[in-house]
Short mmCIF file of C-alpha atoms and ligand atoms in Angstrom, two decimals:
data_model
loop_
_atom_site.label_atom_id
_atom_site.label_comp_id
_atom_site.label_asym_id
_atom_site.label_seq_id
_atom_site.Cartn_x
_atom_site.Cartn_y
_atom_site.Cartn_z
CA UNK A 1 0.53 14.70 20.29
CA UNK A 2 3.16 13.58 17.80
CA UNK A 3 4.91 16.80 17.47
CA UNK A 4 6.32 16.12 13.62
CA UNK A 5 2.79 16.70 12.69
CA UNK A 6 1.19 19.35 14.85
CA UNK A 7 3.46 21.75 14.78
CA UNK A 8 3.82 22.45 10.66
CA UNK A 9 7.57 21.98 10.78
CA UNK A 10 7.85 18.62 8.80
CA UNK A 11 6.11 17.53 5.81
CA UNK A 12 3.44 15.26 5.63
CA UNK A 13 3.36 11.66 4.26
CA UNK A 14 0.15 9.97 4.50
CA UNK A 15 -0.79 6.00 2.99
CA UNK A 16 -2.46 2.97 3.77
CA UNK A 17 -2.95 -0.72 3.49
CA UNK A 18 -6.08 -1.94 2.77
CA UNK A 19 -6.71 -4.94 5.46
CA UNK A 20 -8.45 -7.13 2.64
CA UNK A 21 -6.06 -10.40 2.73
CA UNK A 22 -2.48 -11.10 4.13
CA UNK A 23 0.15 -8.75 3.38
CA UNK A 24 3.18 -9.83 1.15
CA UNK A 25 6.47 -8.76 -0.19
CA UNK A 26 4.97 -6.29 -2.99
CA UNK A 27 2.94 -4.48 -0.12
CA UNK A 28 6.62 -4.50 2.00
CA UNK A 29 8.77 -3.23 -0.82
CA UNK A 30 5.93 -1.29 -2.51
CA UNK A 31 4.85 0.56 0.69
CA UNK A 32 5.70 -0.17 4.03
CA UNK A 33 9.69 -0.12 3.17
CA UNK A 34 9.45 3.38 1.45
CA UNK A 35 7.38 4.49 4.78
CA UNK A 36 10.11 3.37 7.60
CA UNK A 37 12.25 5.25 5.95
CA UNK A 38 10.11 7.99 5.60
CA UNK A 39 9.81 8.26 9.91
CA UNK A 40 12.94 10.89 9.92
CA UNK A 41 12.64 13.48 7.68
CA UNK A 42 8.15 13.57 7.27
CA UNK A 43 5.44 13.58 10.06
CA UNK A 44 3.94 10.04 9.11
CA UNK A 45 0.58 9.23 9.12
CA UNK A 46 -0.11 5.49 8.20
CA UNK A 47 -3.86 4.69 8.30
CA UNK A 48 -5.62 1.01 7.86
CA UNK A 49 -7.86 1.52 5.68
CA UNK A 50 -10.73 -0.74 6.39
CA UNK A 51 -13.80 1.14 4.44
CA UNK A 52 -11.87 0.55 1.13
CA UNK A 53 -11.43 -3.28 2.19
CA UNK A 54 -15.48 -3.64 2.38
CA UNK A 55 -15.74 -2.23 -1.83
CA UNK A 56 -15.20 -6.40 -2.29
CA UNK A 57 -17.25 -8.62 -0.15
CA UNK A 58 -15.35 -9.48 3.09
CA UNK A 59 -15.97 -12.01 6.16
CA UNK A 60 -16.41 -9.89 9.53
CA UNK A 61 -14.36 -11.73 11.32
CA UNK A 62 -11.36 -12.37 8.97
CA UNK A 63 -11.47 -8.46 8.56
CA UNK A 64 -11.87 -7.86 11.92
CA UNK A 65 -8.60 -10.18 12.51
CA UNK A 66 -7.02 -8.59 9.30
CA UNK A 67 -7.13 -5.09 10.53
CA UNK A 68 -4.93 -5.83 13.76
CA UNK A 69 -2.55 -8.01 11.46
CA UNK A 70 -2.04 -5.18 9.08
CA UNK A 71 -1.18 -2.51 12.14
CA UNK A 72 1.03 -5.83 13.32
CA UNK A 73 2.73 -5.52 9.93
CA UNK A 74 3.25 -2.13 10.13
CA UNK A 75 5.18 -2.32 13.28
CA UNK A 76 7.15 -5.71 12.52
CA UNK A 77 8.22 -3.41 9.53
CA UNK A 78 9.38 -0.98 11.53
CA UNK A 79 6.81 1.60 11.59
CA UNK A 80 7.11 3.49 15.12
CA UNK A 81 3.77 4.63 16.88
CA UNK A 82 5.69 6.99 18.63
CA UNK A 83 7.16 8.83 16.15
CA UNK A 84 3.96 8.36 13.29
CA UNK A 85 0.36 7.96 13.91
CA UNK A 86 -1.24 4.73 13.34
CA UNK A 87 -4.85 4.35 12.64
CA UNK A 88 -7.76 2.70 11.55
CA UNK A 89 -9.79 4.68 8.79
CA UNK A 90 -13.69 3.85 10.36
CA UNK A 91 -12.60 5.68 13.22
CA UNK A 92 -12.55 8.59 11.74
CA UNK A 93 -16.01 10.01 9.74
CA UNK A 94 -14.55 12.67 8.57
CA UNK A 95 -13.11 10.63 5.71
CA UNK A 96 -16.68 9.69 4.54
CA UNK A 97 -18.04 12.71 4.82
CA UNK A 98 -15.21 14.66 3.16
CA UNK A 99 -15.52 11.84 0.82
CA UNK A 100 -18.85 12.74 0.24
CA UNK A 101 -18.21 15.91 -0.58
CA UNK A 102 -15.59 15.11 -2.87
CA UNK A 103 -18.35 13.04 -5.05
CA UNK A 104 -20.39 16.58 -5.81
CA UNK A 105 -17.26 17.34 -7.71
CA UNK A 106 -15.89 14.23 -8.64
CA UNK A 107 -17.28 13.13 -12.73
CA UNK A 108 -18.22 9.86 -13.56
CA UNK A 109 -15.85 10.38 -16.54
CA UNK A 110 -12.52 10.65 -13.71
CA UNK A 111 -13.92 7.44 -12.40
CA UNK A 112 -14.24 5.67 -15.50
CA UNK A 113 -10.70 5.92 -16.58
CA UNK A 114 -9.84 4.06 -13.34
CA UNK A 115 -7.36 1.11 -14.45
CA UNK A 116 -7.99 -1.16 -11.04
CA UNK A 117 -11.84 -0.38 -11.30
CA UNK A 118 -12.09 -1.63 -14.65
CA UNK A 119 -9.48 -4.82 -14.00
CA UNK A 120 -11.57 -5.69 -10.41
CA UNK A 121 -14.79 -5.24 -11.98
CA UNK A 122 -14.15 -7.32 -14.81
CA UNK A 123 -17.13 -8.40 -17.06
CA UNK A 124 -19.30 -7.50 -14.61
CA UNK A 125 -19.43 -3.68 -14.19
CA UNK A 126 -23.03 -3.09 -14.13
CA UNK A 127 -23.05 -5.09 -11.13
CA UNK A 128 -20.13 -4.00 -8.79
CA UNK A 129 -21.25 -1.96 -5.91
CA UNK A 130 -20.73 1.51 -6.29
CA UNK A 131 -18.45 1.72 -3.28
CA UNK A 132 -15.85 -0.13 -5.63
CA UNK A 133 -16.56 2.24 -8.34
CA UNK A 134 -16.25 5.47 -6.05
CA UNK A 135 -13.07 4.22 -4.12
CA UNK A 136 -10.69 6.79 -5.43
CA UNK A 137 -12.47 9.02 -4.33
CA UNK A 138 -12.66 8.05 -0.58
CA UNK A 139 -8.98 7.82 -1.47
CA UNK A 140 -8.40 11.16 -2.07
CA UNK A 141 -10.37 12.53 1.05
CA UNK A 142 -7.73 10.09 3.20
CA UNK A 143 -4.92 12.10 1.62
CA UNK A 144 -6.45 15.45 1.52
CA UNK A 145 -7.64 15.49 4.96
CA UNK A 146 -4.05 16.06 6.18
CA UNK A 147 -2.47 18.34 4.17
CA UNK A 148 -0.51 15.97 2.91
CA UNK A 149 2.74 16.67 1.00
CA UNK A 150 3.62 13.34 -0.17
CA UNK A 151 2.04 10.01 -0.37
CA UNK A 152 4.23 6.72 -1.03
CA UNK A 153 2.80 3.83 -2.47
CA UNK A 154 3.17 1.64 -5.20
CA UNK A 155 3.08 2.01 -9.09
CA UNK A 156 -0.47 0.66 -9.30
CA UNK A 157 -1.92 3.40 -6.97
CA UNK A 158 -0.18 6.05 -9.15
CA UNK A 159 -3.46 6.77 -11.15
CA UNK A 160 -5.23 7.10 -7.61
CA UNK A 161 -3.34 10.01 -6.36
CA UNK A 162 -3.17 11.50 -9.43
CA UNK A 163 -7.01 11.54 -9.26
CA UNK A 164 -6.71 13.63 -5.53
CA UNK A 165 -4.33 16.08 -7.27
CA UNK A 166 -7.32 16.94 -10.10
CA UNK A 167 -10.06 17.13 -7.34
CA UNK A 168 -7.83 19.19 -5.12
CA UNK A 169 -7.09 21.32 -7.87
CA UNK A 170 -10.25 21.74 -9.03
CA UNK A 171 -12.44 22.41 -5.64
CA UNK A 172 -9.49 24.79 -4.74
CA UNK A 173 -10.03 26.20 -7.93
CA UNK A 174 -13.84 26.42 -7.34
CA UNK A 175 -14.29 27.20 -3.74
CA UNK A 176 -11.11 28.93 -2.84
CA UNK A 177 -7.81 27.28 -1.70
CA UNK A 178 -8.72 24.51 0.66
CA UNK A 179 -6.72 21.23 0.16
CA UNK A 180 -2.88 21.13 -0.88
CA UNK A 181 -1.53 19.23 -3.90
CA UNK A 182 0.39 15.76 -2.81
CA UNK A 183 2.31 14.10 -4.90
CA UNK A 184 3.03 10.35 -5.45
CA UNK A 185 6.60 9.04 -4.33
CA UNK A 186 7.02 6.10 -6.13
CA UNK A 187 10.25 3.82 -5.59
CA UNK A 188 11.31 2.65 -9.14
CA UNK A 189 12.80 -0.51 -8.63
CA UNK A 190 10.05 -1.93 -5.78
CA UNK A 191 6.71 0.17 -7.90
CA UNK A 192 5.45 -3.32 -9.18
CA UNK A 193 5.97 -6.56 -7.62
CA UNK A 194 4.36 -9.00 -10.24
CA UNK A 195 2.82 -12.75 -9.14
CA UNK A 196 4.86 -15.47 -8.87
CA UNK A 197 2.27 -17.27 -10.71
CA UNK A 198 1.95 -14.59 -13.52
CA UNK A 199 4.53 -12.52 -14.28
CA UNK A 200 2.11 -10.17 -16.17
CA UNK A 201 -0.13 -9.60 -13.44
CA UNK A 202 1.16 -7.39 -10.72
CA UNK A 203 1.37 -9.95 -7.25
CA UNK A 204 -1.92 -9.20 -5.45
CA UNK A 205 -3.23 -9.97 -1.90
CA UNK A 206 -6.31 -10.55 -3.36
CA UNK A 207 -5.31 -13.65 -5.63
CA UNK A 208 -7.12 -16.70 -6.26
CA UNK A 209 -4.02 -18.92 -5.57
CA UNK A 210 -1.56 -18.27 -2.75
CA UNK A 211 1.10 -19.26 -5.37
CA UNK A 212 0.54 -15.58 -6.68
CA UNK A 213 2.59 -14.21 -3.59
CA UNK A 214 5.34 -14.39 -0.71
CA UNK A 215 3.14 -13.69 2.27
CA UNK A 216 4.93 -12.04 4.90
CA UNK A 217 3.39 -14.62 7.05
CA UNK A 218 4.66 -17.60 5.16
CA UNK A 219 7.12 -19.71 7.37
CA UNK A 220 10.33 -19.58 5.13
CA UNK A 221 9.89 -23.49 3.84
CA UNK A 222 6.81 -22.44 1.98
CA UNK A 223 8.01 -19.61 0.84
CA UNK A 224 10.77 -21.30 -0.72
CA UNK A 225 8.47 -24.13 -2.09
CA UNK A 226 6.34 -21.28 -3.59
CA UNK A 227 10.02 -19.78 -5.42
CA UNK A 228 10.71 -23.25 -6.59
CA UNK A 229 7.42 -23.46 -8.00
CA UNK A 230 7.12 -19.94 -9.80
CA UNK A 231 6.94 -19.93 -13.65
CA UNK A 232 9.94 -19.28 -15.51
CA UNK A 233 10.89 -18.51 -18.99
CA UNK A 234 11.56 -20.06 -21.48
CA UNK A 235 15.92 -20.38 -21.99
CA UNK A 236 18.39 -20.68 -18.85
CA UNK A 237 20.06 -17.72 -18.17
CA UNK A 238 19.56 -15.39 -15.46
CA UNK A 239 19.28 -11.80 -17.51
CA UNK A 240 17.23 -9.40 -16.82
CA UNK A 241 15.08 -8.22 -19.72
CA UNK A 242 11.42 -7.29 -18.74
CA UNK A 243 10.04 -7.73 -21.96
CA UNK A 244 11.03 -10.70 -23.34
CA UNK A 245 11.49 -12.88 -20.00
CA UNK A 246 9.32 -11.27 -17.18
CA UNK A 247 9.31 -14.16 -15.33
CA UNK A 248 13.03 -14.35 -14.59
CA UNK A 249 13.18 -10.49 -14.29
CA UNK A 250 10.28 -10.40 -11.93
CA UNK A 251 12.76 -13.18 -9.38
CA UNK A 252 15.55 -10.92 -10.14
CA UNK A 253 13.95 -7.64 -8.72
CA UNK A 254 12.87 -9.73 -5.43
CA UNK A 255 16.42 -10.96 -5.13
CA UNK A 256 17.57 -7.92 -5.63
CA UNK A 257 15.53 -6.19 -2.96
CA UNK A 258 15.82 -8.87 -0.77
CA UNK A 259 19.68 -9.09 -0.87
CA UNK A 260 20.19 -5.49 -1.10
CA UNK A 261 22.08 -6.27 -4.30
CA UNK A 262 22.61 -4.93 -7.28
CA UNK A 263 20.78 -6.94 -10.31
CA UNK A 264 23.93 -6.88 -12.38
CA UNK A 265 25.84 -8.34 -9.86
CA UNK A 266 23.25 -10.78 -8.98
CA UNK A 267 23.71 -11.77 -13.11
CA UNK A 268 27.25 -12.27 -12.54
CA UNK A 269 27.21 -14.41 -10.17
CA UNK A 270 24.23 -16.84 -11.30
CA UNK A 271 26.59 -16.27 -15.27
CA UNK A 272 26.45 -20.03 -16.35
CA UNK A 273 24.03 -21.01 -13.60
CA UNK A 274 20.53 -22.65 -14.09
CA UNK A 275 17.06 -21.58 -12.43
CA UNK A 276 17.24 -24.20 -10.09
CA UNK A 277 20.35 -23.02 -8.71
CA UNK A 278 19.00 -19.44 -8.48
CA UNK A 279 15.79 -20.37 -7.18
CA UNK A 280 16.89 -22.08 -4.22
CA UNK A 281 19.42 -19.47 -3.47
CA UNK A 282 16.58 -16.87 -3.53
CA UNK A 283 14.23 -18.87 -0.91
CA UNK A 284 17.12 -19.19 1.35
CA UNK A 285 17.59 -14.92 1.21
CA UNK A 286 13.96 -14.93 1.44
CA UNK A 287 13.91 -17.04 4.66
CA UNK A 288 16.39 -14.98 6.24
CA UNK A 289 14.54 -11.90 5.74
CA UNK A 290 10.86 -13.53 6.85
CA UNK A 291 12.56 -14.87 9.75
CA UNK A 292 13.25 -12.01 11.82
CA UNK A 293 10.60 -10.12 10.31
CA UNK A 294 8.04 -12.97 11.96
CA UNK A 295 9.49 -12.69 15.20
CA UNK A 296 9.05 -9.25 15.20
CA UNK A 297 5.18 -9.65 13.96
CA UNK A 298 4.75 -12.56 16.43
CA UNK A 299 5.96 -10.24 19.50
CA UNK A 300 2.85 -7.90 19.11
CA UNK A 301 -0.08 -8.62 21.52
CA UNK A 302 -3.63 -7.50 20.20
CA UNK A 303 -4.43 -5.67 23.02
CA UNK A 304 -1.19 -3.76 22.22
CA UNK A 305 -1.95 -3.01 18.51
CA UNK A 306 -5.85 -1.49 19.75
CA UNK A 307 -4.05 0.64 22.32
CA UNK A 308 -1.68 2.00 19.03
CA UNK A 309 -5.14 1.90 16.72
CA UNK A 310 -7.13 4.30 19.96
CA UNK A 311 -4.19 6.26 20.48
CA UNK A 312 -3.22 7.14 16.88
CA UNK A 313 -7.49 8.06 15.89
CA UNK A 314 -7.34 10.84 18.94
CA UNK A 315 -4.41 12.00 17.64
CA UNK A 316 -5.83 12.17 13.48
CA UNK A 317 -8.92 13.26 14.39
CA UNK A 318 -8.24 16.68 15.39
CA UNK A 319 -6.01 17.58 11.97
CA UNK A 320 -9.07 16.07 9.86
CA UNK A 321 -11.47 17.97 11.77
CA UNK A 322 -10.00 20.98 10.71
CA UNK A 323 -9.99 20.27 7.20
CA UNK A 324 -12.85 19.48 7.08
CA UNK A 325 -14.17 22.92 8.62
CA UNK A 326 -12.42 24.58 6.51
CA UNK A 327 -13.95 22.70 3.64
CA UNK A 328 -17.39 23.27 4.57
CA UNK A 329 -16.87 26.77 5.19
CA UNK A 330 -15.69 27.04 2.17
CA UNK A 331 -18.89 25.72 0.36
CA UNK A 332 -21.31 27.41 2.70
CA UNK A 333 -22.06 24.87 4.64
CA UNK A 334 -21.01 26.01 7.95
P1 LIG B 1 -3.32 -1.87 -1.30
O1 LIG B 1 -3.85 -2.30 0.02
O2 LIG B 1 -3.76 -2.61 -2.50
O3 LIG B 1 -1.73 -1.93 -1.28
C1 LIG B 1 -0.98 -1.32 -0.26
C2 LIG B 1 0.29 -0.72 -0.82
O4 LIG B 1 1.09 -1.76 -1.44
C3 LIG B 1 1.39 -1.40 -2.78
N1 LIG B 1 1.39 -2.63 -3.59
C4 LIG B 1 2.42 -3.02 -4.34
N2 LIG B 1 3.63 -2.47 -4.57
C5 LIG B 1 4.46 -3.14 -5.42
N3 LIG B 1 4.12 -4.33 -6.02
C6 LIG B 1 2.93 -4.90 -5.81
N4 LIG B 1 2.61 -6.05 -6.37
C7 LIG B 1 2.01 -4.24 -4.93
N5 LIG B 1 0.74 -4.53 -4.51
C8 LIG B 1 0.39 -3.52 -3.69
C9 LIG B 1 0.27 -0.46 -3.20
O5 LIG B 1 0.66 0.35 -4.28
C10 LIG B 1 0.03 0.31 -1.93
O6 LIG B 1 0.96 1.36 -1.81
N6 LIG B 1 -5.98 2.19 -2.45
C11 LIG B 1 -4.85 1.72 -1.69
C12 LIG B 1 -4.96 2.02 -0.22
C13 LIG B 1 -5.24 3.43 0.12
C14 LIG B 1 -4.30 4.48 0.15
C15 LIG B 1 -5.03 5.63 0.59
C16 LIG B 1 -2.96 4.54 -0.14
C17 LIG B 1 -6.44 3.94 0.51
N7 LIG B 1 -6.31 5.27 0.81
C18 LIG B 1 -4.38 6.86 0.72
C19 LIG B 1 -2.32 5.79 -0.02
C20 LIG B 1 -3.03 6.91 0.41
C21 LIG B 1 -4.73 0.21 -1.86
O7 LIG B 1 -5.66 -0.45 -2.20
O8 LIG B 1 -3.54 -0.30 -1.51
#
């Protein structure tokens, strides 16, 4: 048993990926960066979470191949199954079922106000399946299954955990204290990773175009084709200003992050420089970070990775059974 986590000392971080396309710098610097870091001072729990993947229509066998490759992602990022539990969400009912519960109190009116229901469902909300529509809250039964303290992601899932903090509160507040209150831990400069394609869209593994993103799986050349091809702003320098030139800001923050550096020192040095220049200098940094990060994700054997998924479910399942107890105690259930 992963000690940070059974015995109450640390504090809990839970997240997840959903295992819906390939993973790409936004998911890195949005989520699985903040987590590594996370490994020290929080008992991790990092889940896969493949019943939120099947709210869109998905091909069994790419999501079958895209749940490994998202555990593969986690550990080429530096996530550490021995030190934070890895797992795949389907292997685990208790999320449905708390999930379930979590409906009876859940209002149609919370769900409503959901930003990335009403941007994936688009014109056609009468006809989404309801799965998409109730996602948040199978969301919120992920996190509130472990007690969780804090739960890292990126600025578009704010709204989402915001959503588990109002149910928590208010089945606590109905049925006696049951679930704690997480909160959101949002890194400012990596929250929002916008396309390549579109600076005013945030950069999405669920694009139409792979222009839209830097898959963490692109060999560096096509990353650095993609860079050269991403759409700038109008004018040449290399300022950041979000509002007026997104585009160039958007390259900025990725070179930033990428480098390690400091945007104002990243305008210095591109002062009197064109895009060109800057582009190409920005695939090479990207290179050398996919490069070893490949390897890394290369050097993981899928036998491996199901060992890690197996292993990290018996460990989960015993802290979610007990929630969930206590929950349906709690409603007179049990
Ligand atoms: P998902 O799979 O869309 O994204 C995984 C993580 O990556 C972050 N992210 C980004 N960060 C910065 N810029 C971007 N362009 C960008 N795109 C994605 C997301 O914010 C997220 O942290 N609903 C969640 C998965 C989930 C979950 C959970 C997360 C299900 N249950 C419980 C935390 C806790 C989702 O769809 O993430």
């Amino acid at each position: 048993m992963n000690n940070n986590i059974s015995n109450g000392v640390k504090k809990i971080v839970f997240s997840g990926v959903q295992p819906s396309g390939v993973l790409h710098i936004g998911n890195y610097f949005g989520a699985l960066q903040q987590w590594v870091d996370m490994q020290d001072k929080y008992g991790c729990i990092f889940c896969v979470v493949d019943y939120h993947a099947i709210t869109v229509k998905q091909d069994p066998r790419q999501l079958n191949k895209n749940i490994i490759n998202t555990v593969r992602a986690y550990l080429a990022s530096g996530i550490n199954p021995e030190r934070s539990i890895i797992f795949q969400q389907s292997d685990i009912s208790a999320h449905t079922e708390l999930a379930w519960i979590l409906n009876c109190i859940a209002r149609i009116s919370d769900l409503n106000k959901m930003t990335q229901f009403k941007e994936k469902s688009g014109d056609s909300r009468e006809n989404v399946g309801v799965g998409l529509f109730a996602y948040p809250v199978l969301m919120a039964a992920d996190i509130l299954l472990y007690n969780t303290d804090a739960v890292p992601v990126g600025e578009d899932q704010k709204q989402h955990v915001e959503l588990s903090r109002a149910l928590a509160r208010r089945f606590n507040a109905q049925f006696g204290h049951t679930f704690k209150i997480p909160e959101a831990i949002i890194k400012k400069e990596s929250a929002r990773i916008m396309g390549l394609d579109n600076p005013a869209k945030k950069m999405s593994k669920s694009a139409a175009s792979p222009a839209n993103y830097i898959a963490l799986t692109d060999k560096p050349e096509v990353a650095a084709k993609k860079i050269m091809r991403a759409v700038t702003d109008s004018g040449k320098e290399i300022k950041f200003n979000i509002v007026k030139r997104p585009a160039i800001a958007n390259l900025l923050n990725i070179y930033a992050l990428l480098a390690g550096k400091n945007i104002k020192t990243l305008e210095r040095e591109y002062a009197g420089r064109g895009y060109g220049d800057f582009k190409k200098d920005l695939g090479k940094v990207t290179g050398e970070f996919l490069s070893p990060w490949q390897k890394k994700y290369y050097s993981f054997s899928d036998e491996e990775i199901k060992k890690i998924l197996k292993a990290g479910a018996e460990q989960a399942r015993p802290l979610a059974k007990a929630t969930l107890i206590k929950t349906k105690k709690n409603l007179g259930l049990i």
